[in-house]
Every structure is written in C-alpha cells, then in structure tokens.
Short mmCIF file of C-alpha atoms and ligand atoms in Angstrom, two decimals:
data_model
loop_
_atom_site.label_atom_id
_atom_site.label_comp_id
_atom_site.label_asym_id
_atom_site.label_seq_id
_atom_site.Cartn_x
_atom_site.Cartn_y
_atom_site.Cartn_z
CA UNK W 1 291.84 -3.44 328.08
CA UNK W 2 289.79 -1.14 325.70
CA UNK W 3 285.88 -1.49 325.93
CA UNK W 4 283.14 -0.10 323.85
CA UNK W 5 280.93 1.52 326.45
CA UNK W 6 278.17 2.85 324.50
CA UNK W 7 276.67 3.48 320.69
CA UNK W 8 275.11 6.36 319.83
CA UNK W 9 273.28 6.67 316.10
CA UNK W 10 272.18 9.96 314.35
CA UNK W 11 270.91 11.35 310.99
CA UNK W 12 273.93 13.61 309.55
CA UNK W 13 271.71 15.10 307.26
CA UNK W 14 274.32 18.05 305.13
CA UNK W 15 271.92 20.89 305.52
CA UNK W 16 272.33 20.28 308.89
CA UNK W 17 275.80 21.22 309.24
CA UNK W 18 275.14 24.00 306.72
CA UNK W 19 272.85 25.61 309.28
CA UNK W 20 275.74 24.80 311.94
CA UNK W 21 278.08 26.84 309.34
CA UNK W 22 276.10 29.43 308.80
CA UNK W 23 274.94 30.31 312.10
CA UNK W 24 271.68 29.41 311.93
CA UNK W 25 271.02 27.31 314.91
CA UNK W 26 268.52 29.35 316.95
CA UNK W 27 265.91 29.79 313.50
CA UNK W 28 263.12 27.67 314.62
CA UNK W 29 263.43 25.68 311.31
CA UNK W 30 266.22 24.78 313.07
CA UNK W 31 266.19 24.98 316.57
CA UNK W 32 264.13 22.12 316.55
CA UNK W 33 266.33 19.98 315.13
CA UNK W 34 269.48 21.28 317.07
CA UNK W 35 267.30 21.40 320.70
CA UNK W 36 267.00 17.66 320.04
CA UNK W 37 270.35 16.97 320.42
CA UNK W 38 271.24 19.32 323.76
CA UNK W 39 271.05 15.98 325.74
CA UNK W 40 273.03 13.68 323.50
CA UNK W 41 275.77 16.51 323.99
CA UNK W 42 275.11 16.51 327.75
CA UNK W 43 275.26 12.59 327.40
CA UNK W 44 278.19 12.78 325.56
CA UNK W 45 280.32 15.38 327.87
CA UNK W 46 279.52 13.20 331.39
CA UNK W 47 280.51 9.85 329.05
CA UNK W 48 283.72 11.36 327.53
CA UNK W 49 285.37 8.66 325.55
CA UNK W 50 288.73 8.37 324.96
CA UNK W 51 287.96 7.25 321.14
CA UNK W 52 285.09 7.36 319.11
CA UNK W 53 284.69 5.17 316.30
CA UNK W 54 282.56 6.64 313.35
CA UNK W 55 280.65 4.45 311.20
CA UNK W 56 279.30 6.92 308.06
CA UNK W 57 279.22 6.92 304.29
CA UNK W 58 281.55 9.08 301.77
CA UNK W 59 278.92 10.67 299.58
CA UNK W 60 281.19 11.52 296.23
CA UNK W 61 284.13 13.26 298.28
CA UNK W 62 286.78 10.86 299.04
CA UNK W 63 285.80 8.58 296.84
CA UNK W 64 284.19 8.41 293.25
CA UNK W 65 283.32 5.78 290.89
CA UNK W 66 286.40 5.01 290.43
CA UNK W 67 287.19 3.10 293.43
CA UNK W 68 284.17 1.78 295.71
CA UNK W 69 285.30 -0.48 298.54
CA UNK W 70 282.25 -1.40 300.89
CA UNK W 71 284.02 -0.89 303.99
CA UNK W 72 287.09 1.56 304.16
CA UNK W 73 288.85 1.96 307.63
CA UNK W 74 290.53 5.14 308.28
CA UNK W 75 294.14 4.44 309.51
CA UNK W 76 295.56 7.77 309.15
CA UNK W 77 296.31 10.08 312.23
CA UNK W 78 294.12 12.77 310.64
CA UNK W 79 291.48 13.39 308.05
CA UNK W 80 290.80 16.74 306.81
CA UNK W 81 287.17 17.80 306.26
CA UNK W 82 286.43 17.44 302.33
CA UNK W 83 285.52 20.01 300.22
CA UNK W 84 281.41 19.39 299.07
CA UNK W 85 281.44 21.80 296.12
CA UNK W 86 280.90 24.72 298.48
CA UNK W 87 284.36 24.85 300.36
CA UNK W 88 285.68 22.54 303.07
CA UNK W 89 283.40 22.71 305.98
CA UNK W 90 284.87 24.85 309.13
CA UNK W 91 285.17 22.54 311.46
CA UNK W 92 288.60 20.50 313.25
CA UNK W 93 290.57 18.31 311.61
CA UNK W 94 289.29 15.46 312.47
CA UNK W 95 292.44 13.02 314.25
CA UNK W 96 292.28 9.31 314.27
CA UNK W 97 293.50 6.27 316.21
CA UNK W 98 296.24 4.85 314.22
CA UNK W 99 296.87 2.32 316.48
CA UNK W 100 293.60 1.00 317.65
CA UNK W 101 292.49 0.94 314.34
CA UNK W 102 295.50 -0.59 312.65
CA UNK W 103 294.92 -3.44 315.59
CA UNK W 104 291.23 -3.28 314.66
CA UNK W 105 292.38 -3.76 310.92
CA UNK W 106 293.76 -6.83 311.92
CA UNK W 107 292.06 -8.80 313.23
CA UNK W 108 289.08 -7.92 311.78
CA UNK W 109 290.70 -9.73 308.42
CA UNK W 110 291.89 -12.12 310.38
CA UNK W 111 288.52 -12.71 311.57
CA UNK W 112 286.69 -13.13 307.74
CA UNK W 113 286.74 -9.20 307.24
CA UNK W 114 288.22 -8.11 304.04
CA UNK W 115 288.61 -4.20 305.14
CA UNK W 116 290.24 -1.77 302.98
CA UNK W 117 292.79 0.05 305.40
CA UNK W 118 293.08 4.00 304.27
CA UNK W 119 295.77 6.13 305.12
CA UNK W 120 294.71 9.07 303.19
CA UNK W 121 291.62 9.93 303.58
CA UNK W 122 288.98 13.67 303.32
CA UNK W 123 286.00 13.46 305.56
CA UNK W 124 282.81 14.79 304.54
CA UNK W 125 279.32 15.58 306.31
CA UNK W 126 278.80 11.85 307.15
CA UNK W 127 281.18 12.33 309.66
CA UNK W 128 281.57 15.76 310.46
CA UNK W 129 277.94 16.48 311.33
CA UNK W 130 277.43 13.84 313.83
CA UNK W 131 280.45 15.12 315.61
CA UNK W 132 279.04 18.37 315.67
CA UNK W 133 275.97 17.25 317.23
CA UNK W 134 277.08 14.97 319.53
CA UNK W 135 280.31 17.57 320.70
CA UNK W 136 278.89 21.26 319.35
CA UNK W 137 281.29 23.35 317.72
CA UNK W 138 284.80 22.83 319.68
CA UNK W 139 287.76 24.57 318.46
CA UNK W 140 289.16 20.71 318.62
CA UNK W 141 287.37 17.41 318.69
CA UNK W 142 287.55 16.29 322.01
CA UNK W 143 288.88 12.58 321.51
CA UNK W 144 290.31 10.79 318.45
CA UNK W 145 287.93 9.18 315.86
CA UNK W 146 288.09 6.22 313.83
CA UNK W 147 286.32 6.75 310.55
CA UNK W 148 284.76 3.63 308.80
CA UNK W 149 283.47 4.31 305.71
CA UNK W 150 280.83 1.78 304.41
CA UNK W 151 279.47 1.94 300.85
CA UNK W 152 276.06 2.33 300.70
CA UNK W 153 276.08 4.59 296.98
CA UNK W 154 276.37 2.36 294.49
CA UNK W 155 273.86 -0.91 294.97
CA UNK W 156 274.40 -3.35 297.20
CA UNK W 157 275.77 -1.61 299.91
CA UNK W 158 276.71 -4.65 302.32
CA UNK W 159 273.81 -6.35 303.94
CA UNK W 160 272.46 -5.55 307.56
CA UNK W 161 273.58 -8.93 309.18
CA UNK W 162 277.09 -8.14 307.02
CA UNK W 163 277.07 -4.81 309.12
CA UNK W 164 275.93 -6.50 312.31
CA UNK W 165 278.69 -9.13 312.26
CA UNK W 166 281.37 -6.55 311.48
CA UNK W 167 280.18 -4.85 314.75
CA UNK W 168 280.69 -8.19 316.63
CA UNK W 169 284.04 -7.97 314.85
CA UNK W 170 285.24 -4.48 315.71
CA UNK W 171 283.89 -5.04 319.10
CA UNK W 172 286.30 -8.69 319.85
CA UNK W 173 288.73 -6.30 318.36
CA UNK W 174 288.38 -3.38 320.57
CA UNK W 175 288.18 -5.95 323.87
CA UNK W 176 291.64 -7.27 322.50
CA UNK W 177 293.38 -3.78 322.81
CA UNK W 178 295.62 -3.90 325.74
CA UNK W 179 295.38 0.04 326.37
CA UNK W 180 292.39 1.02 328.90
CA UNK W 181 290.12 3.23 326.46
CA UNK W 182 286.61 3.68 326.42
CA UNK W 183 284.60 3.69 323.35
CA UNK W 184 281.60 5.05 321.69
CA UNK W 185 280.38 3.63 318.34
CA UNK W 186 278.19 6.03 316.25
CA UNK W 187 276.31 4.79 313.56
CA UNK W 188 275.48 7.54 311.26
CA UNK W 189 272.78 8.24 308.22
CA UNK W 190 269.48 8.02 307.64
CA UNK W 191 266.38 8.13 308.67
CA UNK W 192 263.68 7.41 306.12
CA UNK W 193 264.84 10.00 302.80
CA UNK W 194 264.85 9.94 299.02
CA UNK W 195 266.70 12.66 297.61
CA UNK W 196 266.84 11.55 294.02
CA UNK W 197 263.84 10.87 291.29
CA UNK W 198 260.16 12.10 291.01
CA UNK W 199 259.76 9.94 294.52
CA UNK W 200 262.18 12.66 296.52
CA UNK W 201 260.61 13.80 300.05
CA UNK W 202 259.55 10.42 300.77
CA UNK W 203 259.05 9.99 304.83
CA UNK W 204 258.16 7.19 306.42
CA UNK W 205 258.03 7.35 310.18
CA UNK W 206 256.47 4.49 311.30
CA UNK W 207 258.81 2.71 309.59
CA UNK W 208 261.48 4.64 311.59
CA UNK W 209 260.00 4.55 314.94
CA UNK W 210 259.56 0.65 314.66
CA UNK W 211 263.77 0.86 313.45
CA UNK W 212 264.29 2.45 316.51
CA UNK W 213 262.59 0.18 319.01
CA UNK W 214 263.34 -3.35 317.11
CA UNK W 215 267.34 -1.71 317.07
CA UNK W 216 267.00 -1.82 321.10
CA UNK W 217 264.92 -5.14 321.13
CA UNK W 218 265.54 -6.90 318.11
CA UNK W 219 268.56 -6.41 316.75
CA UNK W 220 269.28 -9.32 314.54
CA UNK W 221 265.74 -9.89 313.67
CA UNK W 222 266.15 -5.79 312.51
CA UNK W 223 269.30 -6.73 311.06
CA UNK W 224 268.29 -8.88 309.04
CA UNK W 225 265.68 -6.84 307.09
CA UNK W 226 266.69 -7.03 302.76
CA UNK W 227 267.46 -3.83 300.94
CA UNK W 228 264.45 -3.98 299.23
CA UNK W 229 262.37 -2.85 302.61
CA UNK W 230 264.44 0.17 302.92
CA UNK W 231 264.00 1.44 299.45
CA UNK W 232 260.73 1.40 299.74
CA UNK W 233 259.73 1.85 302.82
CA UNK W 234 262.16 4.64 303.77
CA UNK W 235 263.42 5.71 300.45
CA UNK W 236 266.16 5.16 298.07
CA UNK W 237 268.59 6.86 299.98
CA UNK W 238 266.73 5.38 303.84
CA UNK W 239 269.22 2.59 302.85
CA UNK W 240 271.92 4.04 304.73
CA UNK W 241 270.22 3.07 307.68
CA UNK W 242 272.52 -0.27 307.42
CA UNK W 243 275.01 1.18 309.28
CA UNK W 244 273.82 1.47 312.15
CA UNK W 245 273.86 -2.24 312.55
CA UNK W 246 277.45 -1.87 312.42
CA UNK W 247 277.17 0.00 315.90
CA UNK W 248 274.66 -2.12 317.27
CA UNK W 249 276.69 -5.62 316.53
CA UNK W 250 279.60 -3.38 318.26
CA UNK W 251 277.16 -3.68 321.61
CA UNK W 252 276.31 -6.43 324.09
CA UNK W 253 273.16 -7.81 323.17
CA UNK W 254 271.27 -6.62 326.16
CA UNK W 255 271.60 -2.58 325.93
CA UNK W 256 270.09 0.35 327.79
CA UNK W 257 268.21 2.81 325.62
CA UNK W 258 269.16 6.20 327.13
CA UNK W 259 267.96 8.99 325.07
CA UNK W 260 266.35 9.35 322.07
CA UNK W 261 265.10 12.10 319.56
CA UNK W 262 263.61 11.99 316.61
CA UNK W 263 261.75 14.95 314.28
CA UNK W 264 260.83 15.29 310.70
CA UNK W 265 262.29 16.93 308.75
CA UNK W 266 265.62 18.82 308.10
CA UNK W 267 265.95 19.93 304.69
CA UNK W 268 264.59 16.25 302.71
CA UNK W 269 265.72 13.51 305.64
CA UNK W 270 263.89 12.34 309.07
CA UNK W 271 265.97 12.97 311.64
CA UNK W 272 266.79 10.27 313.91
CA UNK W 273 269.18 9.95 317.55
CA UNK W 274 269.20 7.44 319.93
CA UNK W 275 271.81 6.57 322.71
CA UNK W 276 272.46 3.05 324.06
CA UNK W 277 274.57 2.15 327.12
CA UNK W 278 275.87 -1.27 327.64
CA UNK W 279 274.27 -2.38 330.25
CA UNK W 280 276.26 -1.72 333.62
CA UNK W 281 278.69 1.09 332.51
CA UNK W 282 279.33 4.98 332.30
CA UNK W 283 280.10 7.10 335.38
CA UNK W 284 283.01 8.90 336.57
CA UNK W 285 286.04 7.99 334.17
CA UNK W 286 288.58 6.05 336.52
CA UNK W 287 285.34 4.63 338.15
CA UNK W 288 283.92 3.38 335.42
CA UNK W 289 287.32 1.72 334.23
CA UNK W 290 286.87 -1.03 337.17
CA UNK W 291 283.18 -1.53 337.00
CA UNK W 292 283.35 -1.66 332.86
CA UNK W 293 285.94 -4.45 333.19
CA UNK W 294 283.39 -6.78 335.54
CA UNK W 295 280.59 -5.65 333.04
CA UNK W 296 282.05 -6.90 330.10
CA UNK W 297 282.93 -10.69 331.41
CA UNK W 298 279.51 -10.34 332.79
CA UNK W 299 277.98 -9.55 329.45
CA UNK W 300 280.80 -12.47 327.63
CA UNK W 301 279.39 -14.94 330.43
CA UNK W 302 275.95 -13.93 329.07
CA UNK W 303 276.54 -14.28 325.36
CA UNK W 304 277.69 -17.41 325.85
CA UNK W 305 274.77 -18.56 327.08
CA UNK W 306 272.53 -16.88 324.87
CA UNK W 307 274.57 -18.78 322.00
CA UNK Y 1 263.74 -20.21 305.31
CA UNK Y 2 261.06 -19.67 303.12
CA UNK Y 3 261.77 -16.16 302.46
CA UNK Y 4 262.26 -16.03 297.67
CA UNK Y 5 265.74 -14.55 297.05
CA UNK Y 6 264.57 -11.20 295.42
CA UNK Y 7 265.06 -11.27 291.71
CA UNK Y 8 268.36 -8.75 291.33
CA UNK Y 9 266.00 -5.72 289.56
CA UNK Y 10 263.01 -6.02 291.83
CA UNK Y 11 263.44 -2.72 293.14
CA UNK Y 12 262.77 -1.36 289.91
CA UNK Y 13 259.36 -1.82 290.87
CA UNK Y 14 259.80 0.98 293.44
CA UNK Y 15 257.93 4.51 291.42
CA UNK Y 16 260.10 7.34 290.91
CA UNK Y 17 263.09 5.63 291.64
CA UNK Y 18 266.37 5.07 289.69
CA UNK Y 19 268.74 3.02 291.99
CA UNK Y 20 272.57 3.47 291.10
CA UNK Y 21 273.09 -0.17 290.87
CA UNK Y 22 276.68 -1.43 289.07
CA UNK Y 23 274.70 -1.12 285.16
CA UNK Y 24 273.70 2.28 285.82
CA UNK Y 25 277.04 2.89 287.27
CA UNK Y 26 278.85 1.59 284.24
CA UNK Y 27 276.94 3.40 281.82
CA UNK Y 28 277.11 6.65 283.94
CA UNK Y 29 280.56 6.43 284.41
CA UNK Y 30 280.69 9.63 282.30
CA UNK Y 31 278.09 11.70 283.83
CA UNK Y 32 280.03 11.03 287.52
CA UNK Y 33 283.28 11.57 286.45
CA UNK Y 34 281.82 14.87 284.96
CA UNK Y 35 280.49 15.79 288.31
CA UNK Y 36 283.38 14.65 290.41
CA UNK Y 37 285.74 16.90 288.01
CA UNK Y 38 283.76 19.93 289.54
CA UNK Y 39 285.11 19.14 293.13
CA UNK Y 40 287.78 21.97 291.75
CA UNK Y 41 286.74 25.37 291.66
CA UNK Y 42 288.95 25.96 288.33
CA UNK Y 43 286.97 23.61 286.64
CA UNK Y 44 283.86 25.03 287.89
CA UNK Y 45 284.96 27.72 286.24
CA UNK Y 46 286.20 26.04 283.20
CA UNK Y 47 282.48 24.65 282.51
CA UNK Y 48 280.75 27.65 283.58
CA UNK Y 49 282.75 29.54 280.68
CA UNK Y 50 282.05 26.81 278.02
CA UNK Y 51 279.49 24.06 278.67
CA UNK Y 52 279.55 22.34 276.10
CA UNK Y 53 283.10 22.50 275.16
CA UNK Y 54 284.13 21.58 278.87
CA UNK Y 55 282.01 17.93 278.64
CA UNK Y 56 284.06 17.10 275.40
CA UNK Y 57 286.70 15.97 277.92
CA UNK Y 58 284.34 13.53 279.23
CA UNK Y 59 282.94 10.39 277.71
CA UNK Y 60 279.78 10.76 277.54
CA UNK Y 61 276.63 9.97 275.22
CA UNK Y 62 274.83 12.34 273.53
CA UNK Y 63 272.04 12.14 275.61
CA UNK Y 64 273.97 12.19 278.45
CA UNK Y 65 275.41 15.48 277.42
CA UNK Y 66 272.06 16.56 276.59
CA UNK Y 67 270.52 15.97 280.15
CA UNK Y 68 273.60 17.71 281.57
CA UNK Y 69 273.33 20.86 279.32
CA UNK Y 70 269.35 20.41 280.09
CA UNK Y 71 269.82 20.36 283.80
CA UNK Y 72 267.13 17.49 283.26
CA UNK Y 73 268.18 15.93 286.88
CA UNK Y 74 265.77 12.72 286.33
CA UNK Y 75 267.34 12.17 283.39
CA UNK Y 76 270.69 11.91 283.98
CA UNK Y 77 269.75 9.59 287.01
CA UNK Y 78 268.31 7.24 284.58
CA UNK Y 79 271.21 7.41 282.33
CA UNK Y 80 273.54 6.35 285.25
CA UNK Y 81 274.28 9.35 286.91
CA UNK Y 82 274.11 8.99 290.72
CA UNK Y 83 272.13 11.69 293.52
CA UNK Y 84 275.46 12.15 295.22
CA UNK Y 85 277.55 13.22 292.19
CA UNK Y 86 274.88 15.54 290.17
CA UNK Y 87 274.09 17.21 293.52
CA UNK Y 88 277.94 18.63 292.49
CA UNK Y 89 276.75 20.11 289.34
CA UNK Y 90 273.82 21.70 291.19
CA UNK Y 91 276.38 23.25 293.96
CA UNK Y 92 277.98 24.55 290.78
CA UNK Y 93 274.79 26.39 290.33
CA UNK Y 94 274.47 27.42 293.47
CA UNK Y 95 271.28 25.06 294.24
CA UNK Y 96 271.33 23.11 297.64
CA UNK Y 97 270.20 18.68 297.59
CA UNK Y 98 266.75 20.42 298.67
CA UNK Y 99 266.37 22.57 295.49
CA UNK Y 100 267.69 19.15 293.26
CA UNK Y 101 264.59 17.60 295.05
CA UNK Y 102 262.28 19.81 294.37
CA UNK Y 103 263.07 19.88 291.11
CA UNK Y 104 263.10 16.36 290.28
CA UNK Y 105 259.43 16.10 291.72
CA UNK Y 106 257.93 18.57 289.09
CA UNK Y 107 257.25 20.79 292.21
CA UNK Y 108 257.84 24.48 292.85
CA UNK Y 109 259.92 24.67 295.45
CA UNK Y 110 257.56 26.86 297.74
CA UNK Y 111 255.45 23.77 297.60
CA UNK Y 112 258.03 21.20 297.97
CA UNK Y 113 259.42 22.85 301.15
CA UNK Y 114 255.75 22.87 302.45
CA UNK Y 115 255.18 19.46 302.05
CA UNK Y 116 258.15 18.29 303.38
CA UNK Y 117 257.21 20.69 306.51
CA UNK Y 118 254.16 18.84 306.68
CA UNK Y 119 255.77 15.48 307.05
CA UNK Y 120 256.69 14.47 303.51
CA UNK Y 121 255.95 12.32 300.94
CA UNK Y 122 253.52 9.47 302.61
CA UNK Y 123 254.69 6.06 301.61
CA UNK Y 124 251.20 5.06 301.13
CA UNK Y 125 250.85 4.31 297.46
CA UNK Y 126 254.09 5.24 296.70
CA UNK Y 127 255.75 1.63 297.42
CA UNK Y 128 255.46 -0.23 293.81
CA UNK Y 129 254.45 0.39 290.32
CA UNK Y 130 252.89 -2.56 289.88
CA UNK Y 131 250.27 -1.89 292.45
CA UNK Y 132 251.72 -4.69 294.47
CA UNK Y 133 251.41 -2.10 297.95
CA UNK Y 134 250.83 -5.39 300.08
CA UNK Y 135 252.94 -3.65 302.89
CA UNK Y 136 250.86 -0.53 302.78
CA UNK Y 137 247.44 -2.31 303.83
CA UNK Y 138 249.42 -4.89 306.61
CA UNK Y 139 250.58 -1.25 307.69
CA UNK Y 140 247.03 0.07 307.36
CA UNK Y 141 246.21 -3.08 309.38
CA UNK Y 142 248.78 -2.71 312.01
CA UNK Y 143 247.53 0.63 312.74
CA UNK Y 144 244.28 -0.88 314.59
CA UNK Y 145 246.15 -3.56 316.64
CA UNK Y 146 247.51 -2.56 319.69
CA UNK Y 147 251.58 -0.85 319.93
CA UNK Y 148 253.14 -4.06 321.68
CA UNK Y 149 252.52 -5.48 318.07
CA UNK Y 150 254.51 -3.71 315.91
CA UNK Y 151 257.29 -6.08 316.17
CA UNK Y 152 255.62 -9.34 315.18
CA UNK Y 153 253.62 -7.71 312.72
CA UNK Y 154 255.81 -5.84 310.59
CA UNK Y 155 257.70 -9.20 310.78
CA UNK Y 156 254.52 -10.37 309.13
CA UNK Y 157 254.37 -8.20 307.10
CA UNK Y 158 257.80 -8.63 305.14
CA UNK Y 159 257.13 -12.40 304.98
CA UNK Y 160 253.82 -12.08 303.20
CA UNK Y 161 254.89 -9.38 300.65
CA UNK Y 162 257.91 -11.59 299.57
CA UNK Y 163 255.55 -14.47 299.11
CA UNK Y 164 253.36 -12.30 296.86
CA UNK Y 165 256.29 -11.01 294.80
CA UNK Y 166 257.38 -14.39 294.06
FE1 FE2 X 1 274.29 10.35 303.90
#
C-alpha cells in the first residue's frame, strides 16, 4: 500500500528561483537563503520518494479571473513550467501521477471533497521553486509530482481546518492505493509577506516562529486560526500560509520535527522550511517499506484513540 | 464557542491594504484581464506601441485606464486589480514584485531594499486603522513571559481581540 512518509513545507518565494535562473546562488544576498536549504536536499536525497505531492498556489499563470476553483488537482502526466511574463522558467517538465491522483480524486469527492480534477495544466514558481530547493537543479525531477493547486488570490481562500481536513482526506486516500509508494507532502508559500499596498514589506516573525512550533504541536488548534490573523499579522499575501495545513492534516498527528530553517528576507517574503517525519519511518527504501507498513496501523491504532 | 463571526469587510480595517475579495474582483475584472492579456509577448508588444489604444480592447473605467496609463500601482489595487496580475504589467516594464513594492510604499527603492534587509516592516502599529492594535500589546506582553507560553498566549490573544472587535 502507498504511505505518506513525511511533509516538508517551504516559502517559494519567485525571486528565489530567479536567483536559481540566473546563477546567482553563491551572492551572499543569496547564499543565505540557498545554504538554508543544503540539508532539506540532503534530507530529501536519503528519503527519496517515489511521489511527491505539491500543495502550492497558481499566482495569475494557469489560471485568471476567469475561472477560480479553490482546490485544483493536477491529473495530467505532465505540467510544463508557465511562462511569468519573463519566459518559462528553465527548469524540467514537471511529470505527475495520473493514477494516484485520479484515485486520490476519487475518493476525496467521495469523501465530501468537491476537487476540480485538471488535465491541462502550466506550473508556475509555487511549484517549481520548492522543487528546486528541496532537489537542486536536476536535468529531471527525480520522482513524479502531484500538483494541488489551492486558491488563496481572490478572498476567501478555503479555511485552515478546510485545508487540514483535505490533508486527512488525501492521506485515507493515499493509504488506499494498492501500489507500495512512499510519499512526501510539501506545503508551499508563505511566510509572513505583503507584496501589494502602502503596507508591502510587512514581516512578522514571531508570528512565524510560533506557526512553526504550534504546526508541530498544535496542529488543529493552528489550524484553526481565521483569515483575519494572517492578514494582519503576516500580511495580505502571509495568507498563503493555509496550505500548509493541507500537508500537515496529510500527517499522523504525532510527527517528528527534523529540520528546520528559517531567515528573513528574500526579495519581500520570510523565508520559512521545516521537515516532519511520521513518527517511525524513513531509512533505506525496501527497509523502510516493512517498518512504514507496522508504523502506519500503529499510528491508525493511535488515532483512534485519540478520537 | 464564543469566538463573533467576523463581519465579511473587517479586514478592511487592516492599513495599507486592499484585499482582492469577489467585489474588487468583479469590478477589476478589466484591469486583470488587461494584465493576463500580457502573458503574450505580442501583446506586450502591442501595448508597448500604443497604450492607450491597446486598453480600448478591454473594459475598463476611465479611472481604471487612468491608473494603468499612470502606473499608479495602489490605485489600480483599489479599483480591483489584484498584486498577482499588475505584477504582469510591471514585468512588461521590466520591474521585478520587489520594485512594485517599493513603489507602492512611497519609498525609493534603495531604502525599501534596506529596510527589508533589516527585517521589514514591523507589525507593530501597522495591524488596524482604527487603532484597535489589541494583538500588538498581548504580543508586547508575551514578550516578558517565559517561551513555553507562546502557545497559550497567542491563543489568548486571538480570543480577546475578537471580543473587542465585536
Ligand atoms: Fe505565492
């Protein structure tokens, strides 16, 4: 059976790939942003997946005004990288799961979830840049990725407990997969950033730090924080910060914070990373098959009680 | 649960902020559309060579196509244009989200890159127009007590500032 082993969540910040694209990794500006990340990639190269679902937002590139759906699930067996406005960036196409994700489709509707299913879809920096800094600069990506774009643009974006329980959902779904793959959720955006009005810059990083511990420890009690406390605590746009409930609802309720990174700023946005293991996982591939398959009816036995 | 249902616009309350709620989308639908078109490098082209002329495709106010021809950013946020889609007519000029920023704060950008260097806007007065910064002093409060706290507190914290905004 499939498993999600692990979620990882990270800024994806544009100018950040922009300095990937233009070679400017090793200018201090931006060395430390990028040295932040050499252990995620470490993390990420011992853990090797065999799919990654990537929870992000389309800003303006596949879709406009005219069609907003609040959560899009990429179905397609690729996705191109969108073009910005300054040329698509130049990095893999990025290939999806159209299996797993048409089976994650279904029965996430099935289970109350009224997902759009996309089959033709351009991915832009949302996705792309977390892939670059969780996998560098391959010539491909290393496993397949299931995009799942949420709307968090035009107001309301879903609610945090609306993201949390679509984790829970994508996770049932993933343990339902008869194929043995192992999984890594990212949840992508934020941290605190406004990038629009006279209020642009704004930074909040106690606000962040507190995300990150209560997303460890407090999950649903983080989860269930209104819009209202993102916009103005961490800025209009700090509101993306709702998906990464998706990837924590995706996890077992008790998780193991690996790694995590966080530095201010990169170009207008806090950056934020963190890495967290279900607990009882990871390894050696075919090892970690057997021992992930006692871990997660360990981990069902203990949600049960919890509930 | 105690907790008051927001009213639907109390984040208008947040300063120097226009959020791109389904009104502002409506009435912008113009501005984005605008934007969107210059995804295409033809029609990046096509405006370039004749501003003015190029927006008559679009349905748009005339204040709208004022604050496009203007470049006056804040303005077309608050006439429903959204970050994400005006950012595209500032590619078309060559000017990164960063410059856009700048700009919209009234700063230089020497000194907008500086400040963001030096940690960024603080939140600290910056949280409502109506002086209602409730969450800024439990934060100001919160900074005495000890770490472990930090959970309960900003719990606290949210709780009391819906209260007062009711
Ligand atoms: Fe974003």
């Amino acid at each position: 059976m499939a498993k999600i082993i692990a979620g990882l969540a990270s800024s994806h910040v544009p100018a950040i790939g922009a300095a990937i694209d233009n070679k400017q990794t090793e200018d201090p500006y931006w060395k430390r942003v990028f040295s932040g990340f050499e252990k995620t990639k470490e993390w990420m190269a011992k853990v090797n997946p065999d799919v990654v679902i990537g929870i992000y937002n389309d800003h303006a590139s596949a879709f406009s005004v005219e069609i907003i759906p609040t959560f899009a699930l990429g179905c397609a067996a690729e996705f191109p990288p969108a073009d910005e406005g300054w040329g698509p960036r130049p990095v893999p196409i990025v290939k999806g799961h159209p299996k797993l994700a048409s089976h994650i489709a279904t029965s996430a509707i099935l289970d109350g979830f009224d997902l759009t299913i996309v089959n033709k879809m351009e991915v832009d920096h949302g996705l792309t840049v977390p892939l670059n800094l969780a996998f560098g600069s391959p010539t491909e990506w290393p496993c397949p990725v299931i995009p799942l774009a949420v709307n968090v643009v035009q107001y309301p974006p879903p609610t945090g407990k609306r993201c949390f329980d679509l984790g829970r959902a994508i996770r049932k779904a993933v343990a339902s997969y008869p194929e043995d793959l192992r999984v890594v959720v990212f949840g992508t955006g934020g941290m605190s950033h406004q990038i629009s009005g006279p209020r642009a810059g704004l930074i909040n990083s106690k606000f962040d730090k507190s995300f990150l511990d209560r997303l460890t420890k407090d999950p649903k009690g983080l989860a269930a924080m209104p819009h209202l406390e993102y916009m103005r605590e961490a800025g209009a746009e700090g509101i993306e910060l709702v998906m990464w409930h998706v990837m924590r609802g995706a996890l077992d309720d008790h998780v193991r914070e690996v790694y995590r990174f966080y530095t201010v700023p990169a170009s207008n946005t806090a950056v934020g990373n963190i890495i967290l293991e279900n607990v009882g996982k990871t390894g050696k591939k075919p090892a970690a098959k057997k021992k992930a398959k006692t871990a997660n009816k360990t981990a069902k036995k203990g949600l049960r009680k919890a509930a | 649960m105690a907790k008051a249902k927001p009213a639907e616009n109390e984040y208008e309350d947040i300063p120097g902020t226009f959020v791109f709620n389904a009104e502002r989308s409506r009435e912008g639908y113009g501005i984005n559309m605008f934007c969107m078109s210059l995804m295409k490098d033809e029609n990046r082209k096509a405006f370039k060579a004749d501003e003015a002329g190029y927006l008559k495709k679009f349905t748009l106010t005339p204040d709208q196509t004022d604050a496009i021809l203007k470049r006056d950013y804040n303005r077309m946020l608050e006439l429903g244009g959204n970050i994400y889609f005006t950012a595209k007519l500032g590619a078309t000029d060559g000017h990164s989200f960063r410059h856009l920023a700048a700009v919209m704060t009234g700063s230089t950008q020497e000194d907008y890159a500086a400040m963001m260097l030096a940690g960024g806007r603080s939140v600290e007065g910056n949280r409502s127009k109506s002086g209602n910064d409730a969450p800024a002093k439990k934060a100001a409060a919160k900074k005495a007590a000890p770490k472990t706290s930090a959970k309960p507190g900003s719990k606290a914290k949210s709780k009391s500032s819906a209260k007062k905004r009711k």
